[in-house]
Amino acid sequence: MVLKDSDILLSTFPSGSQATFVCSVGYTPEGGSGVVTCNAGSWSAATLKCQKKTCGSPGEVENGDIDFPTGNEFGDKLVVKCRPGYILVGQSEILCGDQGWMGRLPTCEVVTCDEPSQITDGSFSPVKESYNYLDVVTYSCGGLTVSGSQTVTCSEDGTFKPGPPKCIKVECADPKVDNGEWVSGSRPPHKYQATVTYRCNAGYKMEGEPTLECGINSQWTPGIPKCTATAVKPTKPTLVTTTMPNPVPPHDNSNTSTIVGVVVGLLLVGGGAVGLWMCKKKSER
């Protein structure tokens, strides 16, 4: 509380005179009386109660947020922050004064980007005079391949991100797979991301992947496979000795013969073997 302006100017107060207290700037009366009386050299007690003023709601900021770090009473400040992709125009802090908020709320305006970068042998769309935050631009390279990101976006700092791509020629040479053949896929010229599938001829097995893709570096990925001959394990001849009776009367034991045979080839038939025999007669006594 403070003395009323007219009372401040007085230096002495006769007995029976009165003075008036009022609330300080930023405060409002909340009951009681500010009038005091001088009686025999003493002042009566003032009963005036003062309450700090509040500034209430300042309103809203489109695409922005208002924060009250210490409150919205006299002497407090509000702080305005714009959301990503928007920039603040005006003052970011406003003071709560005796008569309310001391200033106009700022505005949040959308971030704009300059025209995207031009690229050699390529173009972009859409083409506009200005681009706003989160606008997307798409690049194309005609008959060439886009190396890098095909799309760029207007970011909150006013630049397009990521950087512009390049237009490059991508063409993979026709794969040469010895002892193999083309099954399906691209035919020359092989452009970026073209795929081809190969298989090995009979009697050969593949080492590597059968399907290839033309990469951005004009190389097939994974590497070109190989067709290697299938190994055949040879069969070792088996020596077989057997004794067979000579077709003569059984009483003539002197004509018994031993047949020595060498199996020069076997063919499995069911559970048995059919062989080609070379036989030589050997007499026994």
mmCIF file of C-alpha atoms in Angstrom, residues 35-283:
data_model
loop_
_atom_site.group_PDB
_atom_site.id
_atom_site.type_symbol
_atom_site.label_atom_id
_atom_site.label_comp_id
_atom_site.label_asym_id
_atom_site.label_seq_id
_atom_site.Cartn_x
_atom_site.Cartn_y
_atom_site.Cartn_z
ATOM 1 C CA VAL A 35 -8.375 5.613 5.663
ATOM 2 C CA VAL A 36 -6.388 6.244 8.840
ATOM 3 C CA THR A 37 -6.934 8.981 11.492
ATOM 4 C CA CYS A 38 -4.360 10.983 13.486
ATOM 5 C CA ASN A 39 -5.406 10.986 17.129
ATOM 6 C CA ALA A 40 -3.214 12.532 19.825
ATOM 7 C CA GLY A 41 -0.097 11.930 17.766
ATOM 8 C CA SER A 42 -0.922 8.367 16.727
ATOM 9 C CA TRP A 43 -2.424 6.880 13.559
ATOM 10 C CA SER A 44 -5.204 4.365 13.550
ATOM 11 C CA ALA A 45 -4.537 1.074 11.742
ATOM 12 C CA ALA A 46 -5.385 0.712 8.049
ATOM 13 C CA THR A 47 -7.513 -2.344 7.175
ATOM 14 C CA LEU A 48 -7.122 -2.172 3.415
ATOM 15 C CA LYS A 49 -6.256 -5.457 1.727
ATOM 16 C CA CYS A 50 -4.621 -5.545 -1.733
ATOM 17 C CA GLN A 51 -4.466 -8.438 -4.192
ATOM 18 C CA LYS A 52 -1.991 -8.719 -7.080
ATOM 19 C CA LYS A 53 -3.694 -8.212 -10.432
ATOM 20 C CA THR A 54 -3.899 -10.979 -13.023
ATOM 21 C CA CYS A 55 -3.707 -10.478 -16.768
ATOM 22 C CA GLY A 56 -5.899 -13.391 -17.777
ATOM 23 C CA SER A 57 -5.706 -15.131 -21.118
ATOM 24 C CA PRO A 58 -3.723 -13.328 -23.812
ATOM 25 C CA GLY A 59 -5.405 -15.232 -26.635
ATOM 26 C CA GLU A 60 -3.915 -17.826 -28.985
ATOM 27 C CA VAL A 61 -1.081 -17.895 -31.487
ATOM 28 C CA GLU A 62 -1.770 -19.958 -34.595
ATOM 29 C CA ASN A 63 0.988 -22.543 -35.165
ATOM 30 C CA GLY A 64 2.574 -21.491 -31.882
ATOM 31 C CA ASP A 65 2.408 -22.160 -28.157
ATOM 32 C CA ILE A 66 2.267 -19.754 -25.183
ATOM 33 C CA ASP A 67 4.085 -20.577 -21.956
ATOM 34 C CA PHE A 68 3.744 -18.866 -18.575
ATOM 35 C CA PRO A 69 6.998 -19.687 -16.728
ATOM 36 C CA THR A 70 5.959 -17.979 -13.441
ATOM 37 C CA GLY A 71 2.241 -17.332 -13.949
ATOM 38 C CA ASN A 72 0.018 -14.612 -15.392
ATOM 39 C CA GLU A 73 0.008 -12.086 -12.555
ATOM 40 C CA PHE A 74 1.393 -8.575 -12.471
ATOM 41 C CA GLY A 75 5.116 -8.624 -13.224
ATOM 42 C CA ASP A 76 5.042 -12.060 -14.865
ATOM 43 C CA LYS A 77 5.999 -12.698 -18.482
ATOM 44 C CA LEU A 78 4.564 -14.919 -21.155
ATOM 45 C CA VAL A 79 6.787 -16.592 -23.765
ATOM 46 C CA VAL A 80 5.668 -17.494 -27.283
ATOM 47 C CA LYS A 81 7.343 -20.314 -29.232
ATOM 48 C CA CYS A 82 6.497 -21.271 -32.804
ATOM 49 C CA ARG A 83 6.101 -24.895 -33.821
ATOM 50 C CA PRO A 84 8.595 -26.616 -36.145
ATOM 51 C CA GLY A 85 8.410 -25.192 -39.649
ATOM 52 C CA TYR A 86 7.287 -21.747 -38.513
ATOM 53 C CA ILE A 87 9.191 -18.576 -37.620
ATOM 54 C CA LEU A 88 8.212 -15.944 -35.041
ATOM 55 C CA VAL A 89 7.362 -12.442 -36.223
ATOM 56 C CA GLY A 90 7.172 -9.938 -33.338
ATOM 57 C CA GLN A 91 8.344 -10.086 -29.719
ATOM 58 C CA SER A 92 8.558 -13.482 -28.065
ATOM 59 C CA GLU A 93 8.039 -12.166 -24.467
ATOM 60 C CA ILE A 94 5.240 -9.922 -23.131
ATOM 61 C CA LEU A 95 4.999 -8.469 -19.606
ATOM 62 C CA CYS A 96 1.864 -8.517 -17.487
ATOM 63 C CA GLY A 97 1.303 -4.860 -16.464
ATOM 64 C CA ASP A 98 -1.132 -2.895 -14.370
ATOM 65 C CA GLN A 99 -3.601 -2.622 -17.225
ATOM 66 C CA GLY A 100 -3.051 -6.098 -18.697
ATOM 67 C CA TRP A 101 -0.567 -7.614 -21.127
ATOM 68 C CA MET A 102 1.794 -4.940 -22.348
ATOM 69 C CA GLY A 103 2.079 -5.725 -26.028
ATOM 70 C CA ARG A 104 0.583 -7.546 -28.971
ATOM 71 C CA LEU A 105 1.010 -11.236 -29.466
ATOM 72 C CA PRO A 106 3.486 -12.202 -32.193
ATOM 73 C CA THR A 107 2.584 -14.382 -35.172
ATOM 74 C CA CYS A 108 4.098 -17.615 -36.446
ATOM 75 C CA GLU A 109 4.613 -17.663 -40.203
ATOM 76 C CA VAL A 110 5.408 -20.757 -42.221
ATOM 77 C CA VAL A 111 9.036 -21.340 -43.259
ATOM 78 C CA THR A 112 9.643 -21.006 -47.002
ATOM 79 C CA CYS A 113 12.392 -22.535 -49.127
ATOM 80 C CA ASP A 114 14.068 -21.153 -52.213
ATOM 81 C CA GLU A 115 13.802 -23.016 -55.517
ATOM 82 C CA PRO A 116 15.434 -26.464 -55.405
ATOM 83 C CA SER A 117 18.843 -26.972 -57.020
ATOM 84 C CA GLN A 118 18.950 -27.740 -60.722
ATOM 85 C CA ILE A 119 20.728 -30.981 -61.733
ATOM 86 C CA THR A 120 22.551 -31.871 -64.958
ATOM 87 C CA ASP A 121 20.473 -33.972 -67.377
ATOM 88 C CA GLY A 122 17.522 -33.907 -64.957
ATOM 89 C CA SER A 123 14.513 -31.901 -63.842
ATOM 90 C CA PHE A 124 12.183 -31.579 -60.846
ATOM 91 C CA SER A 125 8.499 -31.069 -60.164
ATOM 92 C CA PRO A 126 6.379 -29.306 -59.170
ATOM 93 C CA VAL A 127 7.801 -25.966 -60.243
ATOM 94 C CA LYS A 128 6.500 -23.083 -58.074
ATOM 95 C CA GLU A 129 7.471 -19.552 -57.133
ATOM 96 C CA SER A 130 7.909 -20.529 -53.488
ATOM 97 C CA TYR A 131 7.866 -23.684 -51.409
ATOM 98 C CA ASN A 132 6.518 -24.012 -47.881
ATOM 99 C CA TYR A 133 7.662 -26.190 -45.013
ATOM 100 C CA LEU A 134 7.211 -29.930 -45.775
ATOM 101 C CA ASP A 135 6.641 -29.345 -49.497
ATOM 102 C CA VAL A 136 8.147 -32.255 -51.459
ATOM 103 C CA VAL A 137 9.963 -31.993 -54.796
ATOM 104 C CA THR A 138 10.621 -35.022 -57.028
ATOM 105 C CA TYR A 139 13.573 -35.301 -59.414
ATOM 106 C CA SER A 140 13.679 -37.289 -62.651
ATOM 107 C CA CYS A 141 16.493 -38.128 -65.061
ATOM 108 C CA GLY A 142 14.770 -39.138 -68.276
ATOM 109 C CA GLY A 143 16.571 -42.204 -69.651
ATOM 110 C CA LEU A 144 19.285 -42.008 -66.989
ATOM 111 C CA THR A 145 19.283 -43.279 -63.409
ATOM 112 C CA VAL A 146 18.742 -41.114 -60.314
ATOM 113 C CA SER A 147 21.704 -41.558 -57.972
ATOM 114 C CA GLY A 148 20.706 -40.379 -54.498
ATOM 115 C CA SER A 149 17.332 -39.466 -53.055
ATOM 116 C CA GLN A 150 14.721 -38.889 -55.755
ATOM 117 C CA THR A 151 12.677 -36.665 -53.417
ATOM 118 C CA VAL A 152 13.734 -33.695 -51.275
ATOM 119 C CA THR A 153 11.686 -31.878 -48.622
ATOM 120 C CA CYS A 154 11.552 -28.243 -47.544
ATOM 121 C CA SER A 155 12.892 -28.389 -43.975
ATOM 122 C CA GLU A 156 12.366 -26.129 -40.956
ATOM 123 C CA ASP A 157 15.636 -24.275 -41.561
ATOM 124 C CA GLY A 158 14.488 -23.113 -44.998
ATOM 125 C CA THR A 159 16.561 -25.543 -47.104
ATOM 126 C CA PHE A 160 15.696 -28.644 -49.090
ATOM 127 C CA LYS A 161 16.942 -31.884 -47.572
ATOM 128 C CA PRO A 162 18.635 -34.169 -48.400
ATOM 129 C CA GLY A 163 20.889 -32.708 -51.080
ATOM 130 C CA PRO A 164 19.947 -33.010 -54.757
ATOM 131 C CA PRO A 165 20.657 -36.302 -56.579
ATOM 132 C CA LYS A 166 22.702 -36.854 -59.750
ATOM 133 C CA CYS A 167 21.747 -38.305 -63.107
ATOM 134 C CA ILE A 168 24.088 -41.115 -64.117
ATOM 135 C CA LYS A 169 24.184 -43.798 -66.811
ATOM 136 C CA VAL A 170 23.869 -47.307 -65.396
ATOM 137 C CA GLU A 171 24.278 -50.280 -67.730
ATOM 138 C CA CYS A 172 25.569 -53.722 -66.818
ATOM 139 C CA ALA A 173 27.380 -55.907 -69.349
ATOM 140 C CA ASP A 174 25.630 -59.101 -70.424
ATOM 141 C CA PRO A 175 26.662 -61.791 -67.911
ATOM 142 C CA LYS A 176 28.855 -64.612 -69.288
ATOM 143 C CA VAL A 177 28.229 -67.890 -67.503
ATOM 144 C CA ASP A 178 30.320 -70.684 -69.021
ATOM 145 C CA ASN A 179 28.498 -74.022 -69.197
ATOM 146 C CA GLY A 180 25.292 -72.258 -68.227
ATOM 147 C CA GLU A 181 22.284 -70.705 -69.906
ATOM 148 C CA TRP A 182 19.905 -67.755 -69.465
ATOM 149 C CA VAL A 183 16.539 -68.730 -67.955
ATOM 150 C CA SER A 184 14.594 -65.508 -67.470
ATOM 151 C CA GLY A 185 14.838 -61.786 -66.869
ATOM 152 C CA SER A 186 16.339 -58.810 -68.651
ATOM 153 C CA ARG A 187 17.869 -58.724 -72.120
ATOM 154 C CA PRO A 188 20.594 -56.245 -73.151
ATOM 155 C CA PRO A 189 20.913 -53.405 -72.516
ATOM 156 C CA HIS A 190 20.652 -54.158 -68.807
ATOM 157 C CA LYS A 191 19.571 -51.029 -66.911
ATOM 158 C CA TYR A 192 19.612 -50.241 -63.186
ATOM 159 C CA GLN A 193 17.851 -52.884 -61.050
ATOM 160 C CA ALA A 194 17.368 -55.202 -64.035
ATOM 161 C CA THR A 195 17.472 -58.888 -63.026
ATOM 162 C CA VAL A 196 18.543 -62.054 -64.856
ATOM 163 C CA THR A 197 18.422 -65.708 -63.841
ATOM 164 C CA TYR A 198 20.785 -68.454 -65.047
ATOM 165 C CA ARG A 199 21.103 -72.235 -64.665
ATOM 166 C CA CYS A 200 23.915 -74.678 -65.341
ATOM 167 C CA ASN A 201 23.959 -77.235 -68.123
ATOM 168 C CA ALA A 202 23.524 -80.954 -67.376
ATOM 169 C CA GLY A 203 26.564 -82.370 -65.614
ATOM 170 C CA TYR A 204 27.418 -79.039 -63.980
ATOM 171 C CA LYS A 205 26.514 -77.499 -60.653
ATOM 172 C CA MET A 206 26.260 -73.805 -59.788
ATOM 173 C CA GLU A 207 28.548 -71.974 -57.382
ATOM 174 C CA GLY A 208 26.905 -68.680 -56.435
ATOM 175 C CA GLU A 209 23.425 -67.217 -56.809
ATOM 176 C CA PRO A 210 21.339 -67.932 -59.911
ATOM 177 C CA THR A 211 19.618 -64.502 -59.941
ATOM 178 C CA LEU A 212 21.591 -61.269 -60.436
ATOM 179 C CA GLU A 213 20.641 -57.584 -60.198
ATOM 180 C CA CYS A 214 22.254 -54.670 -62.032
ATOM 181 C CA GLY A 215 23.585 -52.296 -59.354
ATOM 182 C CA ILE A 216 24.045 -48.519 -59.294
ATOM 183 C CA ASN A 217 27.764 -49.024 -60.072
ATOM 184 C CA SER A 218 26.968 -50.925 -63.323
ATOM 185 C CA GLN A 219 28.021 -54.216 -61.710
ATOM 186 C CA TRP A 220 25.977 -57.366 -61.153
ATOM 187 C CA THR A 221 25.176 -58.208 -57.537
ATOM 188 C CA PRO A 222 25.951 -60.658 -56.155
ATOM 189 C CA GLY A 223 28.846 -61.739 -58.381
ATOM 190 C CA ILE A 224 28.336 -63.793 -61.540
ATOM 191 C CA PRO A 225 28.029 -67.504 -60.649
ATOM 192 C CA LYS A 226 30.209 -70.355 -62.000
ATOM 193 C CA CYS A 227 29.180 -73.707 -63.396
ATOM 194 C CA THR A 228 31.633 -76.478 -62.467
ATOM 195 C CA ALA A 229 31.620 -80.076 -63.711
ATOM 196 C CA THR A 230 30.099 -82.633 -61.381
ATOM 197 C CA ALA A 231 32.827 -85.154 -60.239
ATOM 198 C CA VAL A 232 32.207 -88.875 -61.175
ATOM 199 C CA LYS A 233 33.902 -91.515 -58.995
ATOM 200 C CA PRO A 234 35.232 -94.434 -61.119
ATOM 201 C CA THR A 235 34.348 -98.081 -60.221
ATOM 202 C CA LYS A 236 37.301 -100.392 -59.355
ATOM 203 C CA PRO A 237 37.244 -103.792 -61.160
ATOM 204 C CA THR A 238 36.609 -106.786 -58.842
ATOM 205 C CA LEU A 239 38.550 -110.050 -59.190
ATOM 206 C CA VAL A 240 36.275 -113.075 -58.651
ATOM 207 C CA THR A 241 37.445 -116.729 -58.551
ATOM 208 C CA THR A 242 34.928 -119.596 -58.719
ATOM 209 C CA THR A 243 35.039 -123.357 -59.254
ATOM 210 C CA MET A 244 32.570 -125.027 -61.604
ATOM 211 C CA PRO A 245 32.212 -128.723 -62.500
ATOM 212 C CA ASN A 246 33.109 -129.881 -65.982
ATOM 213 C CA PRO A 247 30.084 -131.428 -67.745
ATOM 214 C CA VAL A 248 31.567 -135.022 -67.860
ATOM 215 C CA PRO A 249 30.599 -138.117 -65.944
ATOM 216 C CA PRO A 250 30.980 -137.594 -62.233
ATOM 217 C CA HIS A 251 33.334 -140.560 -61.776
ATOM 218 C CA ASP A 252 36.079 -138.758 -63.681
ATOM 219 C CA ASN A 253 37.557 -136.515 -61.047
ATOM 220 C CA SER A 254 40.543 -135.678 -63.167
ATOM 221 C CA ASN A 255 38.526 -133.353 -65.340
ATOM 222 C CA THR A 256 37.492 -130.956 -62.645
ATOM 223 C CA SER A 257 38.262 -127.352 -63.750
ATOM 224 C CA THR A 258 38.652 -124.019 -61.988
ATOM 225 C CA ILE A 259 37.231 -120.939 -63.667
ATOM 226 C CA VAL A 260 39.026 -117.717 -62.988
ATOM 227 C CA GLY A 261 36.979 -114.661 -63.945
ATOM 228 C CA VAL A 262 37.476 -110.931 -63.865
ATOM 229 C CA VAL A 263 34.470 -108.660 -63.645
ATOM 230 C CA VAL A 264 35.018 -105.906 -66.142
ATOM 231 C CA GLY A 265 31.658 -104.235 -65.647
ATOM 232 C CA LEU A 266 28.693 -104.465 -63.313
ATOM 233 C CA LEU A 267 25.140 -103.315 -63.757
ATOM 234 C CA LEU A 268 22.828 -103.299 -60.762
ATOM 235 C CA VAL A 269 19.440 -104.818 -61.544
ATOM 236 C CA GLY A 270 17.063 -104.872 -58.577
ATOM 237 C CA GLY A 271 18.966 -106.468 -55.694
ATOM 238 C CA GLY A 272 21.462 -108.424 -57.885
ATOM 239 C CA ALA A 273 24.260 -107.716 -60.322
ATOM 240 C CA VAL A 274 24.615 -108.589 -63.967
ATOM 241 C CA GLY A 275 28.244 -108.720 -65.034
ATOM 242 C CA LEU A 276 30.414 -109.241 -68.085
ATOM 243 C CA TRP A 277 32.841 -112.072 -67.433
ATOM 244 C CA MET A 278 36.141 -113.046 -68.975
ATOM 245 C CA CYS A 279 36.891 -116.685 -68.090
ATOM 246 C CA LYS A 280 40.045 -118.873 -68.288
ATOM 247 C CA LYS A 281 40.107 -122.602 -67.705
ATOM 248 C CA LYS A 282 42.652 -123.987 -65.251
ATOM 249 C CA SER A 283 43.104 -127.786 -64.955
#
